[in-house]
Amino acid sequence: MNIKQAKEDIKNAVSAYLTKDQFGNYVIPVERQRPVFLMGAPGIGKTAIMEQIAQELQIGLVSYSMTHHTRQSALGLPFITKKNYGGEEYSVSEYTMSEIIASIYDLMEVTGLKEGILFLDEINCVSETLAPSMLQFLQYKTFGRHSVPGGWIVVTAGNPPEYNNSVREFDIVTWDRLKRIDVEANYEVWKEYAYIRGVHPAITTYLDIKKDDFYKIETTVDGKSFVTARGWSDLSDMVKLYEQKGILVSEQLIVQYLQNGKIAKGFAVYYDLFRKYRSDYQVDKILSGKAGKEITARAKAAKFDERLSLLGLLIDALGGVLREIFAREGAIMELVNCLKLMRADLAVEKDFTEVVKRRILAVQKEISVGKKAGNLSADREYILNLTIADLDEQLELIAQKAPASGDAVFKLLKSDFDKRKKALTKSATQTDANLTNVFQFCEEAFQAGSQELLILVTELTANSYAANFIGKYGCQAYFKHNKDMLFTERKKDILAEIDELMK
């Protein structure tokens, strides 16, 4: 199955394991909750889906890569204690608590979360000395004498033998106690993640054409040659930073992340073209409805690969605007909750600034706890940081206006909130205009009903920020082109045609 299906399967299993009966006992007893074993090639996104599951279920996450552990760190250190047996005292060896088990208790204490996921990666690549203890852990969920706390579900992951010489085969007794899920790389599924993460449009448009370059591991005379989903994602981060700092993105940089010479060279050539398209096509003007006849004429005369790159630039620009609207909506909702909580405090407290400062500290604590728990998404963190910035501005507003009473403070903050809400409405109206302008440009450059417009609608449909915006505010231009047809299947045919033309 693909990584998206695996995520849902694991999420459902975790939900089932955490289900309790009317007496507060787990319906499936802890000892019968099979650890999940996620088998898949390296860099496919196994760790990423664990973070997503923890975020969606709002439970804790403790992650470890088992290749970094010795028997002592996983099992605990031995010490001598005295015990009495049959009236005689004996010296007995015991073990301190495992670092891994202790980490769960530490997280529970800091966050207050009593349930979560213990994720152990590369479980089948442990050292020879740790292997027996690891097998015991998979069967009984204990390291030494210490068990995984109730409410903590064990999820493990490993690589198939062809990808790692250190892989150890499990026996049937062990396999029979695990819930095994095999995962394969899938570009279309990864692309959904890429939208949310803001992967560079040069990468997604390149892979739209060259899907076979998304994930490849080969053995050559020079050793292993590979490209993974992790490699593309990390390359995206570096390319965006290089562009921000004005540093040239070279083939030498690309091959450090895409460790396959042919693919690295192919993407380097494409990236240079993409950068030229970005310079030639003035995307900001297209979004604002001010694209000149020259830009429209060039798009009309462009080849398929150039048109696809242009669509990638437009969708990326729209994605940034749509994400900001999504985040601002979230911050507005957070601010509403803060105002409700502050209103009661303002009625009884004399130090009005302290009331606002407490709200800021509360939001900062949510960020801190969420990070420690491993269940804070990037979107949620951004929304909370925007909320803190808004509260900081309201704090300055109180200092400037110096209202005399709690009621006056609340009216001041409410007035500020209303201005922010109006600004959001104005931004949403502008964003709708941006969407309309992009559709209008594409109609003029590619004609109504063209495959380019079909791709544009398909990509916006798949983009969660676009779906959120259109669902709330509507977009006549989008609905005009979104007819009842199988966009995804038609897009696959179009891209197959493009691939053939580029060979």
Short mmCIF file of C-alpha atoms in Angstrom, two decimals, residues 5 41 47 54 141-142 145 159-160 178 187 214 216 232-233 314 337 342 365 378 472 474 501-502:
data_model
loop_
_atom_site.label_atom_id
_atom_site.label_comp_id
_atom_site.label_asym_id
_atom_site.label_seq_id
_atom_site.Cartn_x
_atom_site.Cartn_y
_atom_site.Cartn_z
CA GLN A 5 -3.12 4.25 3.16
CA ALA A 41 12.28 1.60 1.82
CA THR A 47 8.45 9.07 10.49
CA ALA A 54 -0.09 12.18 16.73
CA LYS A 141 6.46 -4.61 25.37
CA THR A 142 9.08 -4.60 28.14
CA ARG A 145 11.61 -5.34 34.08
CA ASN A 159 13.83 -1.43 5.95
CA PRO A 160 13.65 -4.46 3.64
CA LEU A 178 3.16 -8.04 14.98
CA TYR A 187 4.45 10.26 -6.05
CA PHE A 214 10.65 10.44 -7.65
CA LYS A 216 14.82 5.17 -7.29
CA TRP A 232 13.44 15.82 -2.63
CA SER A 233 11.92 17.37 0.50
CA LEU A 314 1.07 30.31 -10.55
CA ASN A 337 -11.21 32.66 22.46
CA MET A 342 -9.85 38.03 29.10
CA LYS A 365 2.93 27.18 26.55
CA ALA A 378 3.46 23.41 11.25
CA LYS A 472 -15.75 29.19 2.66
CA GLY A 474 -16.49 30.46 -3.14
CA LEU A 501 6.87 14.79 -26.28
CA MET A 502 9.90 15.44 -24.09
#
